[in-house]
XYZ file of C-alpha atoms in Angstrom:
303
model
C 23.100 -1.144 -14.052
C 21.248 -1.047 -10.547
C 23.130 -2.413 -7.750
C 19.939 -3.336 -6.301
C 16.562 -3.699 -7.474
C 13.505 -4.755 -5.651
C 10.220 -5.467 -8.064
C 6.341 -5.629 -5.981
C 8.352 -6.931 -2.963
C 5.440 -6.700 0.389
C 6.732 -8.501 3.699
C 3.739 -9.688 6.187
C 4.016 -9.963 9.998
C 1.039 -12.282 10.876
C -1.545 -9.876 9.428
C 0.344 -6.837 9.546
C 1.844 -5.628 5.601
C 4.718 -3.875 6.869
C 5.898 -3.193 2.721
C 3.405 -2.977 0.242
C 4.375 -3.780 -3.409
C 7.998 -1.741 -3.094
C 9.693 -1.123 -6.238
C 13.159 0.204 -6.131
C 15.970 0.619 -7.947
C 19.443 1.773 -6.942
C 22.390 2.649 -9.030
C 25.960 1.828 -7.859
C 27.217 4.663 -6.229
C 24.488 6.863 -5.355
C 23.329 8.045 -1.912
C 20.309 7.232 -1.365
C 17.605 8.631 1.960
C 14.561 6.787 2.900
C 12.283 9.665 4.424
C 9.765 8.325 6.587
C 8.231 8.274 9.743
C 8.359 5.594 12.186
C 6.775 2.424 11.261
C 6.843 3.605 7.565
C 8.174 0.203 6.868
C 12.773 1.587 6.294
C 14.133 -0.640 8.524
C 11.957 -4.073 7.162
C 13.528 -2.996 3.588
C 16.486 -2.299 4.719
C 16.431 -6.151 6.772
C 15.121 -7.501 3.874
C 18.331 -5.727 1.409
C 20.526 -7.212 3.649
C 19.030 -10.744 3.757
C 18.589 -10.782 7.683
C 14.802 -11.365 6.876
C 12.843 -12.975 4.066
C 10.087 -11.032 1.798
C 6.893 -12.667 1.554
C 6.227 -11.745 -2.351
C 7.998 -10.148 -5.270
C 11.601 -10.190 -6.696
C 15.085 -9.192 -4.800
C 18.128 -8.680 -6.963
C 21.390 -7.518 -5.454
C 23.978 -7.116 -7.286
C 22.699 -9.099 -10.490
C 21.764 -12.334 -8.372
C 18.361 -12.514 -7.402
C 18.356 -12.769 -3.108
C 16.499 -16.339 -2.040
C 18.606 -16.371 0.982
C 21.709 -14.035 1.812
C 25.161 -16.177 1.649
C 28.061 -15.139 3.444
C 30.058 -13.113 0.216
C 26.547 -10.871 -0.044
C 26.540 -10.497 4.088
C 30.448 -9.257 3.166
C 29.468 -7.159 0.652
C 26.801 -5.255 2.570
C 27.451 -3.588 5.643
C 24.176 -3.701 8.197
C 24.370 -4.049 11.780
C 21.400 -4.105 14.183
C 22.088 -3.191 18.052
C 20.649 -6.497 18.930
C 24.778 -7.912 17.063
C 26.681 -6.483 20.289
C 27.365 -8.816 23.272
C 27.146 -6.714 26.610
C 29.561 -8.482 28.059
C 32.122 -8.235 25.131
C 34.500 -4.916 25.417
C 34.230 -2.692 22.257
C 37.458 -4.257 20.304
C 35.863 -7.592 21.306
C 32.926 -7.362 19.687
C 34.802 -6.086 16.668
C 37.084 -8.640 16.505
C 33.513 -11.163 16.706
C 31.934 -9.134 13.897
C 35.289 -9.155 11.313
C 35.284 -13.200 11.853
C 31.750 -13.250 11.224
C 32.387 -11.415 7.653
C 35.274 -13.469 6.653
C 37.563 -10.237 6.788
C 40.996 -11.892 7.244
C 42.806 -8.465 8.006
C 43.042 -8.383 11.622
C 44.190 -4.603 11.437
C 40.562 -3.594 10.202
C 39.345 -3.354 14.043
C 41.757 -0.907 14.600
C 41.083 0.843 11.399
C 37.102 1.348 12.238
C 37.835 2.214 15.817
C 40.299 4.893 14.583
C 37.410 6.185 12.354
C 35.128 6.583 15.072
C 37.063 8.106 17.651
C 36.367 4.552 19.403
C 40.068 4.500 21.260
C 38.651 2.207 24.179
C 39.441 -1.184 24.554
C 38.559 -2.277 28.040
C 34.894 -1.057 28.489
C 32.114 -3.389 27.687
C 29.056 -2.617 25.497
C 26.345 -2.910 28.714
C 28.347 0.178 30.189
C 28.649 2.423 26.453
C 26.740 5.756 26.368
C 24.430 5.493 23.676
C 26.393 7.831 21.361
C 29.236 5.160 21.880
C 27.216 2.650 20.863
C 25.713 4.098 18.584
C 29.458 4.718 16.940
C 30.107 1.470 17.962
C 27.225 0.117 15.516
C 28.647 2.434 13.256
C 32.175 1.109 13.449
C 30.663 -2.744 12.623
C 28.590 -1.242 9.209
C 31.793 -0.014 7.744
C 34.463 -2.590 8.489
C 36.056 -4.362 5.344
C 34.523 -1.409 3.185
C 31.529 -3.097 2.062
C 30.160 -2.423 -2.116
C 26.966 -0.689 0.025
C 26.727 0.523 3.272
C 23.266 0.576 5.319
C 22.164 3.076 7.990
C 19.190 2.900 9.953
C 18.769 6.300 11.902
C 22.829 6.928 12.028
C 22.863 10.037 14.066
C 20.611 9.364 16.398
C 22.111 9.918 19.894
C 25.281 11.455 18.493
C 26.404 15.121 19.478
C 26.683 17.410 16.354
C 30.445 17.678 16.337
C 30.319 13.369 16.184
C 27.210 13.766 13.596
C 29.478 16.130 10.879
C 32.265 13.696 11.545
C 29.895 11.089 10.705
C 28.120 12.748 7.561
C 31.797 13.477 6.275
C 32.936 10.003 6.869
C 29.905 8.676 4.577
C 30.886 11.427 1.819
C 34.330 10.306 1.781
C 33.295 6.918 1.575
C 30.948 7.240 -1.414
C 33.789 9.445 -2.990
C 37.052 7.692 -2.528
C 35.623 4.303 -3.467
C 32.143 4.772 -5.356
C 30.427 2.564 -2.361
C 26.789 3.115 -2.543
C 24.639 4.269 0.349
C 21.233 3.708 2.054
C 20.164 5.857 5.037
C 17.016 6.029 6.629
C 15.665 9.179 8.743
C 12.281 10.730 9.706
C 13.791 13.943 8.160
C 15.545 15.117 5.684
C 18.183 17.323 7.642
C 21.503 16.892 6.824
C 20.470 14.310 4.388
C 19.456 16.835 1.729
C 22.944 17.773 1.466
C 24.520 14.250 1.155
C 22.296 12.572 -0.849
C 21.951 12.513 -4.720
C 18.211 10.877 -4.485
C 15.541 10.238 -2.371
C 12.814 7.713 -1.379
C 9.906 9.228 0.897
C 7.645 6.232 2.544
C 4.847 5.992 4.840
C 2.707 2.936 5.721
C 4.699 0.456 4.418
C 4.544 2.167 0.422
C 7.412 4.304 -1.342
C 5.601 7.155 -1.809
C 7.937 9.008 -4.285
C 11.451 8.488 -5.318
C 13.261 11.642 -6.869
C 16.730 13.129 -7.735
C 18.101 15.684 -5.282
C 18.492 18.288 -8.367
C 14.825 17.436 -9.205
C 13.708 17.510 -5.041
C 15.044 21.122 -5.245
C 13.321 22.258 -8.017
C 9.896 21.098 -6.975
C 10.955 22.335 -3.212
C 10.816 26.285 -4.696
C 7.228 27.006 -5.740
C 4.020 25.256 -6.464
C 1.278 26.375 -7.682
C -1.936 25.158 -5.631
C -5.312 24.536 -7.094
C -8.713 23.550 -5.521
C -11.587 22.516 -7.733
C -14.686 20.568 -7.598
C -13.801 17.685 -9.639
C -10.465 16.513 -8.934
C -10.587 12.945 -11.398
C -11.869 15.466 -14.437
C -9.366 17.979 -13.633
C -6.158 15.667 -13.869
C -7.607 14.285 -16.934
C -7.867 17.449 -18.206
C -4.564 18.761 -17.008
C -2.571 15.551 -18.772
C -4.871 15.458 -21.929
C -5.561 18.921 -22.933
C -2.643 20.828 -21.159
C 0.308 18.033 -21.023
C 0.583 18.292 -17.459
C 2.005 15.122 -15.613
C 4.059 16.573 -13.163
C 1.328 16.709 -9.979
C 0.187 15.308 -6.958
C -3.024 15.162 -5.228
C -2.605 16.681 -1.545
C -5.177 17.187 1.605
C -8.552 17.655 1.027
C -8.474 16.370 -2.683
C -6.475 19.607 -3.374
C -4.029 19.878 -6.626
C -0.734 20.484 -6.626
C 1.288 21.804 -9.496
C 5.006 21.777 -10.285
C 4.771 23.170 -13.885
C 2.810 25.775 -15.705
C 3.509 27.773 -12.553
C 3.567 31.087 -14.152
C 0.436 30.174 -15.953
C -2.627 30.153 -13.722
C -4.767 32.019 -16.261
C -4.112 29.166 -19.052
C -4.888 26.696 -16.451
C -8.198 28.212 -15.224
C -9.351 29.224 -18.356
C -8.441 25.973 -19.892
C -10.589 24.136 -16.975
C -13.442 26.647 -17.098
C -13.954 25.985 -20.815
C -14.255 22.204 -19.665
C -16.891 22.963 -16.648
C -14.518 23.033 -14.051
C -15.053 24.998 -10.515
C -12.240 26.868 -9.273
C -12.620 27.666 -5.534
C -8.922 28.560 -5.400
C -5.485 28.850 -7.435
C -2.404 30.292 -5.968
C 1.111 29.798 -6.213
C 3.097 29.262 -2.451
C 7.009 28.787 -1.549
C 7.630 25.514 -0.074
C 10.293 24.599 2.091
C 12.608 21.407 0.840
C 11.829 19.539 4.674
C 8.188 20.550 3.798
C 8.251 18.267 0.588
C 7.678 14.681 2.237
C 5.018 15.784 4.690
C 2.874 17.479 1.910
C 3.416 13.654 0.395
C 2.401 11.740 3.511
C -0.586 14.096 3.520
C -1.466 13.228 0.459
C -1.586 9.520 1.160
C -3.230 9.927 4.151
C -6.385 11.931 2.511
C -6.170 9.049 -1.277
């Protein structure tokens, strides 16, 4: 059963459509990355998940109970913090201490617990004079506290070193592991997160683009096979109807690309030259996995 599911949800900002008819569904325990560049419209679904801001249409269910407003067990049960939570003149235990009230957590040994976690040993220093990789852990630190069912990261890593980044990635992995809590990070690459998560949502402009299994991300991420024509409607029709071919996407310049019948070009060309189709070019390429998500974006750019 999906922890959360999110059916034709959009979210306006005066006339800006920041999410455009998202569906989504999440499974308990899985690891989820949104892929996207900025603006692509992560952190309004992530807000939205977490009930810090309303969706203008469609449905919200978290956790079986469909989200009309977030109450204070859901705001428990999901850890997201924005930087905008901290108080600059709070110390880092203080503003802890504010956020575990907030949540209801009665166990006043869970500040220490997080700060231990993050390598956050100071209490005396307030948040206006942090680094931004200690606030950044700081933030960090909040999202975990009272070991929320899921756990939401917006950009985690960004201004961490990459000895405080591994610690981080590890921390997530052990989190997911020891007690099946499930994850959402957003980042405008996939970098580390093609080794942490099991699937994948790639967005741009507001629209989830593509969501896909890391096993099944892989497999598409080792060789396509490319194929320019001068029909592109006729040529998926005849791809699906005469060949069985679903697996595709339409890239730059109208331009086909195939993730089956790879070895098969000659079936494929003679099947669309028997049909009237001209071939101006059919080759098969290597693609890189952190390739994958621009070739998408591409894509939607050139629809």
């Amino acid at each position: 059963m999906a922890i959360i599911q999110l059916n034709m949800v959009t979210k306006h900002y005066k006339r800006t459509e920041a999410l455009r008819r998202v569906n989504l569904s999440i499974v308990r325990g899985e690891i989820c990355g949104f892929i996207g560049k900025d603006e692509a419209g992560k952190s309004t679904l992530f807000k939205i998940i977490a009930g810090m801001t309303p969706k203008s249409s469609g449905d919200v269910v978290i956790q079986g109970n469909y989200r009309y407003g977030a109450t204070s067990l859901e705001r428990k049960n999901i850890g997201y913090v924005l930087n905008d939570n901290f108080f600059s003149e709070l110390t880092i235990f203080e503003n802890l201490e504010y956020i575990r009230k907030a949540k209801g957590i009665f166990d006043r040994g869970e500040v220490e617990r997080v700060m231990g976690l993050l390598d956050l040993e100071m209490h005396d220093i307030l948040y206006r004079d942090l680094s931004v990789g200690k606030k950044q852990r700081l933030k960090l630190a909040a999202t975990i506290m009272g070991n929320p069912d899921i756990l939401i990261f917006d950009e985690p890593t960004q201004g961490l070193d990459s000895q405080a980044s591994i610690n981080f990635w590890r921390l997530v992995a052990s989190l997911n592991e020891d007690f099946g809590t499930t994850v959402l990070i957003s980042s405008t690459s996939l970098g580390n997160l093609k080794n942490l998560c099991t699937k994948f949502c790639f967005m741009h402009n507001g629209r989830i683009l593509e969501t896909i299994e890391r096993h099944h991300l892989e497999l598409k991420s080792q060789r396509v096979l490319h194929l320019k024509v001068d029909a592109t409607e006729k040529t998926c029709l005849i791809l699906e109807q005469q060949l069985g071919i679903t697996d595709y996407r339409v890239g730059m310049d109208k331009e086909l690309v195939l993730y089956s019948f790879i070895d098969q070009p000659d079936i494929i060309a003679k099947t669309l030259v028997d049909n009237g189709i001209r071939i101006f070019g059919i080759y098969v390429q290597e693609v890189a996995i952190d390739d994958y998500y621009l070739g998408l974006i591409a894509g939607d750019v050139y629809d």
